[in-house]
Coordinates of C-alpha atoms and ligand atoms in Angstrom, one line a residue:
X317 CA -5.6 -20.5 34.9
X318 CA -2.9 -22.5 33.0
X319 CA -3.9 -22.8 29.0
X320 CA -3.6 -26.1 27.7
X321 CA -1.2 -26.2 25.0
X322 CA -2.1 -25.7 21.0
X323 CA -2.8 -28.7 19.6
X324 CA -0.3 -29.6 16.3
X325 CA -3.5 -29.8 13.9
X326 CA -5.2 -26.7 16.1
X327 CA -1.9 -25.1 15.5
X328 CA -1.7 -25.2 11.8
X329 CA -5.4 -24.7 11.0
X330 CA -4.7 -21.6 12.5
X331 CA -1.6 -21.3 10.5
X332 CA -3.2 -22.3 7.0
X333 CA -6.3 -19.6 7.6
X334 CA -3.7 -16.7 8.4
X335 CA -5.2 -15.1 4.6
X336 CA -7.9 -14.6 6.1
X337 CA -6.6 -12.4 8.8
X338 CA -4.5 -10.3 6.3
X339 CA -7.3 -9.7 4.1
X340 CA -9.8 -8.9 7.0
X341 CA -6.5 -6.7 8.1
X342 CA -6.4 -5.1 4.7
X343 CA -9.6 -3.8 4.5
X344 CA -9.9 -2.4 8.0
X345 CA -7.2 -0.2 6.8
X346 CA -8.6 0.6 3.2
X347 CA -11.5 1.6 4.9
X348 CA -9.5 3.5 7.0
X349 CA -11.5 2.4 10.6
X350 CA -8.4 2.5 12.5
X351 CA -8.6 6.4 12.1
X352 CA -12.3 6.9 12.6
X353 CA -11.5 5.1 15.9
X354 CA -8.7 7.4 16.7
X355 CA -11.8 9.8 18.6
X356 CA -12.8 6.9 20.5
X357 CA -15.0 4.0 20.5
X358 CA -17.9 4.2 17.5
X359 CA -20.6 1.6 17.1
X360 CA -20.6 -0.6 13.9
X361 CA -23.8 1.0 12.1
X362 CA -21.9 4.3 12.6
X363 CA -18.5 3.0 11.0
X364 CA -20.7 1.6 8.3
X365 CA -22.2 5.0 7.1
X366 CA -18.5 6.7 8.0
X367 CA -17.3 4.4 4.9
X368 CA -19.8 3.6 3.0
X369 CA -19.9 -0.4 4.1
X370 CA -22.3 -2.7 4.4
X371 CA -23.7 -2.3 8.1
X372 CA -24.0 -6.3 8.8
X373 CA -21.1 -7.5 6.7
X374 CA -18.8 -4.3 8.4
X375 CA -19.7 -6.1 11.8
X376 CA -18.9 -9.2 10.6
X377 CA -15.5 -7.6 9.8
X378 CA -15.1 -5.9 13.1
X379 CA -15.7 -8.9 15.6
X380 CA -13.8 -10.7 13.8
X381 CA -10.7 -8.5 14.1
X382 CA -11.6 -7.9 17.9
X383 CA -11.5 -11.5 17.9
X384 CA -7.8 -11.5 17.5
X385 CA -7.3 -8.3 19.3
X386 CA -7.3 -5.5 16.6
X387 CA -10.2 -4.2 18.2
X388 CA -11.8 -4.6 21.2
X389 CA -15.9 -5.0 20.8
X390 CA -18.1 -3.9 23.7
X391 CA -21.6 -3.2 24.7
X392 CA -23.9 -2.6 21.7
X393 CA -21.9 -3.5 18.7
X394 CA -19.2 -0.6 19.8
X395 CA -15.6 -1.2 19.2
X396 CA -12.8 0.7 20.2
X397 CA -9.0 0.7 19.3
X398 CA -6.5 -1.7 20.8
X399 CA -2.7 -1.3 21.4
X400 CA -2.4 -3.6 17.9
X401 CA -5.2 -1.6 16.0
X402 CA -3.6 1.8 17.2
X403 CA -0.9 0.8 14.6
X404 CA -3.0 0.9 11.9
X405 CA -3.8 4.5 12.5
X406 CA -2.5 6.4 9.5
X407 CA -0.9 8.8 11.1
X408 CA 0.5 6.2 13.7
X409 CA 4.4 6.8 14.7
X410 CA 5.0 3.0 13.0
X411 CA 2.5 2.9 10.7
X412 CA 1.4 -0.1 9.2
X413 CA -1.6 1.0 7.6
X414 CA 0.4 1.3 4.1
X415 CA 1.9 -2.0 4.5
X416 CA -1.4 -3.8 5.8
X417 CA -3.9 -1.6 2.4
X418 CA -0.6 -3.0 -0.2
X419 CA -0.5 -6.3 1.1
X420 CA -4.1 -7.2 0.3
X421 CA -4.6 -5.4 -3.1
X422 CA -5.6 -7.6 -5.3
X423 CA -2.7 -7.3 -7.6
X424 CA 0.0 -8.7 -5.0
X425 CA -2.4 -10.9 -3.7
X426 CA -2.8 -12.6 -7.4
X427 CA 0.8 -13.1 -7.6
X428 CA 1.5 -14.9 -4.2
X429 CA -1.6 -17.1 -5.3
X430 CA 0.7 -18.2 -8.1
X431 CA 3.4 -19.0 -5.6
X432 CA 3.0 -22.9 -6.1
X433 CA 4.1 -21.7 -10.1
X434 CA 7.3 -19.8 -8.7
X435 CA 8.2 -23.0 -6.4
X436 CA 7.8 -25.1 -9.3
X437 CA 9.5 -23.8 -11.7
X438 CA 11.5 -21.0 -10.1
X439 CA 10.2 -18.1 -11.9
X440 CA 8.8 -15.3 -11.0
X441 CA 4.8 -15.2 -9.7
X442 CA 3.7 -11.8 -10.7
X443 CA 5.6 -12.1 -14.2
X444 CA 3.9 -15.4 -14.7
X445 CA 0.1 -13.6 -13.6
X446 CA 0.2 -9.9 -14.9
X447 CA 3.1 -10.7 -17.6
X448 CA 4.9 -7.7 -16.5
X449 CA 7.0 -6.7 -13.6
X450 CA 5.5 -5.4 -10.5
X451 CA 7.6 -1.5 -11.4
X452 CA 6.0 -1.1 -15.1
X453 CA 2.6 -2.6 -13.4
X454 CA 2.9 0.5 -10.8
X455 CA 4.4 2.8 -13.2
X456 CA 1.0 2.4 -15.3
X457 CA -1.8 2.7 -12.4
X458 CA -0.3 5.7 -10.1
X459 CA -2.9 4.6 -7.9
X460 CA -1.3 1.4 -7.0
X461 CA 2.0 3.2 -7.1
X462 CA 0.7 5.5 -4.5
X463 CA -0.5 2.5 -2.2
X464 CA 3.2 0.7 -2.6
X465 CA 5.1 3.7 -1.6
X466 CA 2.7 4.4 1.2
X467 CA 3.7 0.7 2.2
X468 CA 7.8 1.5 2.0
X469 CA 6.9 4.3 4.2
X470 CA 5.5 2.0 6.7
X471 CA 8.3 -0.4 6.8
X472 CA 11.1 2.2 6.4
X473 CA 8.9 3.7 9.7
X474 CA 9.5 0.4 11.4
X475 CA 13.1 0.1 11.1
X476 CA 14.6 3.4 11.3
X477 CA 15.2 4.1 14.4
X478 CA 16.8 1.4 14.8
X479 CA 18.7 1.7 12.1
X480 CA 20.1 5.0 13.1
X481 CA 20.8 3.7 16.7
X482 CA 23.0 0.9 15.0
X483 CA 24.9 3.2 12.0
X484 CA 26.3 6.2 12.5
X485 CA 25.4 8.3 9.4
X486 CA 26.9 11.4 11.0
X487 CA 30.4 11.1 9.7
X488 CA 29.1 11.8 6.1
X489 CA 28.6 15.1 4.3
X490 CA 26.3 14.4 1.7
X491 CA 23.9 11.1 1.7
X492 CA 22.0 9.8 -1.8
X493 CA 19.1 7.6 -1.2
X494 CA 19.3 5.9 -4.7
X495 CA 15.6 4.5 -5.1
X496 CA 14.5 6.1 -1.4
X497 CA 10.7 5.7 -2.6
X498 CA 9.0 8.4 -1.3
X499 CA 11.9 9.9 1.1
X500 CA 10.7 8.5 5.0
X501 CA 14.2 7.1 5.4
X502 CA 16.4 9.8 4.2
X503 CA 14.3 12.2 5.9
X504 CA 14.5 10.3 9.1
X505 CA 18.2 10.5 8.6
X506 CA 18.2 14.0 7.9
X507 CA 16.2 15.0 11.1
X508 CA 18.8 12.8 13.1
X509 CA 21.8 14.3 11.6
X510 CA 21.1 18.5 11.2
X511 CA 24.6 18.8 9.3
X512 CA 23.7 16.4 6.1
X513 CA 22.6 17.5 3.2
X514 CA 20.4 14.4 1.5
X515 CA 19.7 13.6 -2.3
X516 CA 16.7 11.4 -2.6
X517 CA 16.7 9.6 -6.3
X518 CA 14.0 7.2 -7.8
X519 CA 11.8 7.3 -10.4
X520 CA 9.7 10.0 -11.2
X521 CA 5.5 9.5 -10.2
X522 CA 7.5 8.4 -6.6
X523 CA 9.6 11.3 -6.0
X524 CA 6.7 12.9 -7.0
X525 CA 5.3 12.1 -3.6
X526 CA 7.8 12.9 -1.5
X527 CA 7.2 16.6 -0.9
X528 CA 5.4 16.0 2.4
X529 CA 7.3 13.5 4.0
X530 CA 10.4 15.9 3.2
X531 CA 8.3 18.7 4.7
X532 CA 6.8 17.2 8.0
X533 CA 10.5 16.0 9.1
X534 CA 11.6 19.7 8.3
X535 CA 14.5 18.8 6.3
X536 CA 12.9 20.2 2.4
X537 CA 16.0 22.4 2.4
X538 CA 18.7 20.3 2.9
X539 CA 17.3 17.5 0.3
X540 CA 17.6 17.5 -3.4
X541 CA 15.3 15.8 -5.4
X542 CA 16.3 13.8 -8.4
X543 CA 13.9 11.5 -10.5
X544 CA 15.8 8.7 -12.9
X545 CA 16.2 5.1 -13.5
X546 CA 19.4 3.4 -11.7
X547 CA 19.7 1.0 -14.4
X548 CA 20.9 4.5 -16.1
X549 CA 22.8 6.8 -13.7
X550 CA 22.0 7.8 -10.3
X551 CA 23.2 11.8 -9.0
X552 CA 27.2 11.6 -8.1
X553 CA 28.4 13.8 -5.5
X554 CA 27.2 11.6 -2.4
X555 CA 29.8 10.5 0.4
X556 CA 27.2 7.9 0.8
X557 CA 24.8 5.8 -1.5
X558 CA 22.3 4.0 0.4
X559 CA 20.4 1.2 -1.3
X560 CA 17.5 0.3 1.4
X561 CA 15.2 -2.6 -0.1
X562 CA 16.4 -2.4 -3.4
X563 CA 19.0 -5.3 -3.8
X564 CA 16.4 -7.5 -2.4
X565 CA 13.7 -6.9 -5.2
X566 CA 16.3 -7.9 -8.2
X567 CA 18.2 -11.2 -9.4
X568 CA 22.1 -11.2 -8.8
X569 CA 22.4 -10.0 -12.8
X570 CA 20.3 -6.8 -12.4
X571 CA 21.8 -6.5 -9.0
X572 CA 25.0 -6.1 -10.4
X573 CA 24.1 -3.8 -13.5
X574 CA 22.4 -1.1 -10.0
X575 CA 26.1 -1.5 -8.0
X576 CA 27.9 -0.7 -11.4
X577 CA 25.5 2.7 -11.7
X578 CA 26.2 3.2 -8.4
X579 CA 30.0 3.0 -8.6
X580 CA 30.1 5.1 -11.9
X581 CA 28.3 7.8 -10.1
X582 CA 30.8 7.3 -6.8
X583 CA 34.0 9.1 -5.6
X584 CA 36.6 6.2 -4.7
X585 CA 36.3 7.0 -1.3
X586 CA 32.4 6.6 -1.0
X587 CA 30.4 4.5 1.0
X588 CA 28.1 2.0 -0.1
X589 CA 25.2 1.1 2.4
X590 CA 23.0 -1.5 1.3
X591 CA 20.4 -2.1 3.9
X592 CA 18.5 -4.9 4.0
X593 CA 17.4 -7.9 6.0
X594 CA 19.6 -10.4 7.8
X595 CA 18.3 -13.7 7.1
X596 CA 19.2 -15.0 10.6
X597 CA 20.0 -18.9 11.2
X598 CA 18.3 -21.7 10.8
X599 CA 14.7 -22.0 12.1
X600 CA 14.1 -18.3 12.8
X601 CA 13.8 -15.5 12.1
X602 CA 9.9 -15.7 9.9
X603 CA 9.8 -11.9 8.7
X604 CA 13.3 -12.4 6.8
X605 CA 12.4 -15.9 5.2
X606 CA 8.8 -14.5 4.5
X607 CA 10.0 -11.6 3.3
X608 CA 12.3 -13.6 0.7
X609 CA 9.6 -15.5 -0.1
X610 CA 7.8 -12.2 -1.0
X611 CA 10.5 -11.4 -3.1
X612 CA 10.9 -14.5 -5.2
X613 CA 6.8 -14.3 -5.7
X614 CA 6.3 -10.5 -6.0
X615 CA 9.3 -8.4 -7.5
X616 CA 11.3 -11.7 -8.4
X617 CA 14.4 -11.0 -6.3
X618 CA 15.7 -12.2 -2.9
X619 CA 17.1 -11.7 0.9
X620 CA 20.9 -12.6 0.8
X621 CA 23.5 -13.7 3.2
X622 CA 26.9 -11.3 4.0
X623 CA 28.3 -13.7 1.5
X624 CA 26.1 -13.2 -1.0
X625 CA 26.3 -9.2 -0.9
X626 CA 29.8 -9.7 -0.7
X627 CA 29.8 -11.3 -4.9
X628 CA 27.7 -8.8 -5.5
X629 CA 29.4 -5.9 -4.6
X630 CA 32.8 -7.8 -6.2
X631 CA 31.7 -8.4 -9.2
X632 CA 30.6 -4.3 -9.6
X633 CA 34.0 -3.0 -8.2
X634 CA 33.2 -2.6 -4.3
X635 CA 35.3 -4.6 -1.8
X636 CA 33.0 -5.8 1.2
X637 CA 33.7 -3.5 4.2
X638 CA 31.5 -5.6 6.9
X639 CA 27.8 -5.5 8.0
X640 CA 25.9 -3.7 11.2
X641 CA 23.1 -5.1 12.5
X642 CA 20.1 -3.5 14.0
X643 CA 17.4 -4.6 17.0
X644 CA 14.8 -5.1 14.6
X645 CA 17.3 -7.1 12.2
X646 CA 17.9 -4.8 9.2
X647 CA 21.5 -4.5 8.7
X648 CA 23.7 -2.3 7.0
X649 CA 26.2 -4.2 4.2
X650 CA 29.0 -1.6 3.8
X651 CA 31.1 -1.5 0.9
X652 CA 34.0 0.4 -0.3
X653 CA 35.4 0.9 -4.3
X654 CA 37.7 -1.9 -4.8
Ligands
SAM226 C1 11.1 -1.9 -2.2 S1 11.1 -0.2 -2.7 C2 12.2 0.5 -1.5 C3 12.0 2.0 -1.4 C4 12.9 2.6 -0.3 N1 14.3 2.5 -0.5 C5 12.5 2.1 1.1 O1 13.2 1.3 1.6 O2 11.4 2.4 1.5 C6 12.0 -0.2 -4.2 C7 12.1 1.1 -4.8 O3 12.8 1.0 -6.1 C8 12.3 1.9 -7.0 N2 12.7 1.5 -8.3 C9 12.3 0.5 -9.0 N3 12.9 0.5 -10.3 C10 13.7 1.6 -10.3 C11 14.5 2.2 -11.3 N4 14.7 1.6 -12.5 N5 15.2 3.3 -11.0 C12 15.0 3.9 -9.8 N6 14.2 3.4 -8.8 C13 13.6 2.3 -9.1 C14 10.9 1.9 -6.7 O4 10.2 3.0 -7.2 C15 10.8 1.8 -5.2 O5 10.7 3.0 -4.6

């Protein structure tokens, strides 16, 4: 049977109500019912008492999310797992459930409610609602903290194998992650590449957590763990110094002030590998203009072109080597000392 067409006002409607679907999203995974599902279907009443919900308001939830295919209700208020929902499973091979229990917490969701303010004027959304930035915010509440990394975890899941099927790490001894969160990219890298030795740097409550993400990819002994700030030093030593979703989170000043760490702490022959997202041209490409949009509302940064990296890494001593892409469009930005 051929589907008529979305109507243009059916179309956006849909469009303008996609907050409710993260925040229905969001609490299916705080609640963690991706994972009770894992076993097999459950009936709603039984969910309810699994997490302490409210029976009717938890089925509420639930047909709802089977409505757009998250789960699949059947016979007697019993849902099961779909393909989409299986994702949300924490320990899922992609993950999202740390991407999908940050993106709804109320403190990121306050900021992008200011994002007419940051369109307006520029600035910064979660400056402008919590008067500090998101890092001291987390630094304070290790509970957030914990909720964020568990996000970068989900993303760096997403990308990495991708990543690793674009770049050839191999040809480099020793590989620093400078601000690798809680280590899921480094230790992908590690388990693909059995002769590196890894240094995973950020700042102290994350490294904190990375003792078993080291440990379940079996690499613990070939990766040294170093907490600091990189607007001080990072660990020299590396013949590479990967900056994965870091650039992206700081203006083109601050940006600058993280390469020059990085160069200080850099042999002249070095690598730089900033990975990031390619914006993509015009018209496409939604999860790299989203995700800018994220930035310029939640850490007050931004996605960048080749071009831009390339008067970044100028203006802190690197010459721009070139860029690899990646199926899932995170690219590497490669550059070299000067
Ligand atoms: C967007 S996350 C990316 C984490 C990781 N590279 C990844 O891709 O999953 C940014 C990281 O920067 C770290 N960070 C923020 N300020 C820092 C600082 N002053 N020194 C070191 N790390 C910092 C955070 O703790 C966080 O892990």
């Amino acid at each position: 049977m051929s589907q008529e067409p979305e109507r243009p006002a059916t179309a956006l409607r849909r469009l303008v109500n996609g907050y409710q679907v993260t925040q229905a999203i969001h609490v299916a995974a705080t609640l963690g019912i991706a994972d009770l599902l894992a076993g097999g279907p459950r009936g709603s009443d039984d969910l309810a008492s699994a997490t302490g919900a409210h029976p009717d308001a938890l089925y509420r939830l639930l047909r709802a999310l089977a409505s757009i295919g998250v789960v699949r209700e059947e016979a007697d208020r019993r849902f099961a797992l779909t393909d989409l929902g299986d994702c949300l499973r924490s320990d899922a091979p992609e993950s999202l459930s740390g991407w999908a229990a940050f993106v709804g917490d109320s403190y990121h969701w306050q900021a992008w409610g200011a994002l007419l303010h940051s369109v307006q004027t520029g600035e910064n959304a979660f400056r402008h609602v919590h008067g500090i930035d998101p890092w001291t915010l987390r630094a304070r509440h290790p509970e957030r903290s914990a909720v964020f990394d568990r996000a970068m975890t989900s993303l760096s899941r997403q990308v990495v194998a991708s990543v690793l099927a674009a770049y050839d790490f191999g040809r480099f001894g020793v590989v620093v992650d400078v601000a690798g969160g809680n280590g899921a990219f480094l230790a992908a890298i590690l388990a693909h590449h059995p002769a590196i030795r890894g240094v995973l740097f950020d700042q102290p409550h994350v490294v904190s957590g990375s003792g078993p993400i080291l440990e379940a990819a079996g690499v613990t002994d070939r990766c040294e763990v170093v907490a600091g700030s990189f607007f001080d030093d990072v660990p020299g030593g590396g013949d590479a110094y990967i900056l994965k979703a870091i650039l992206h989170d700081w203006e083109d000043e601050e940006c600058v002030r993280i390469l020059h760490t990085c160069r200080r702490a850099m042999a002249d022959g070095a690598a730089l590998l900033v990975v990031e997202q390619e914006l993509g041209p015009a018209n496409e490409n939604p999860a790299s203009k989203f995700s800018d949009l994220n930035m310029l509302a939640s850490p007050g940064g931004r996605e960048r072109t080749p071009e831009e990296y390339a008067v970044l890494f100028a203006a802190a001593g690197f010459r721009f080597v070139g860029v690899t892409g990646s199926a899932v469009g995170t690219a590497v930005f490669e550059g070299a000392a000067a």
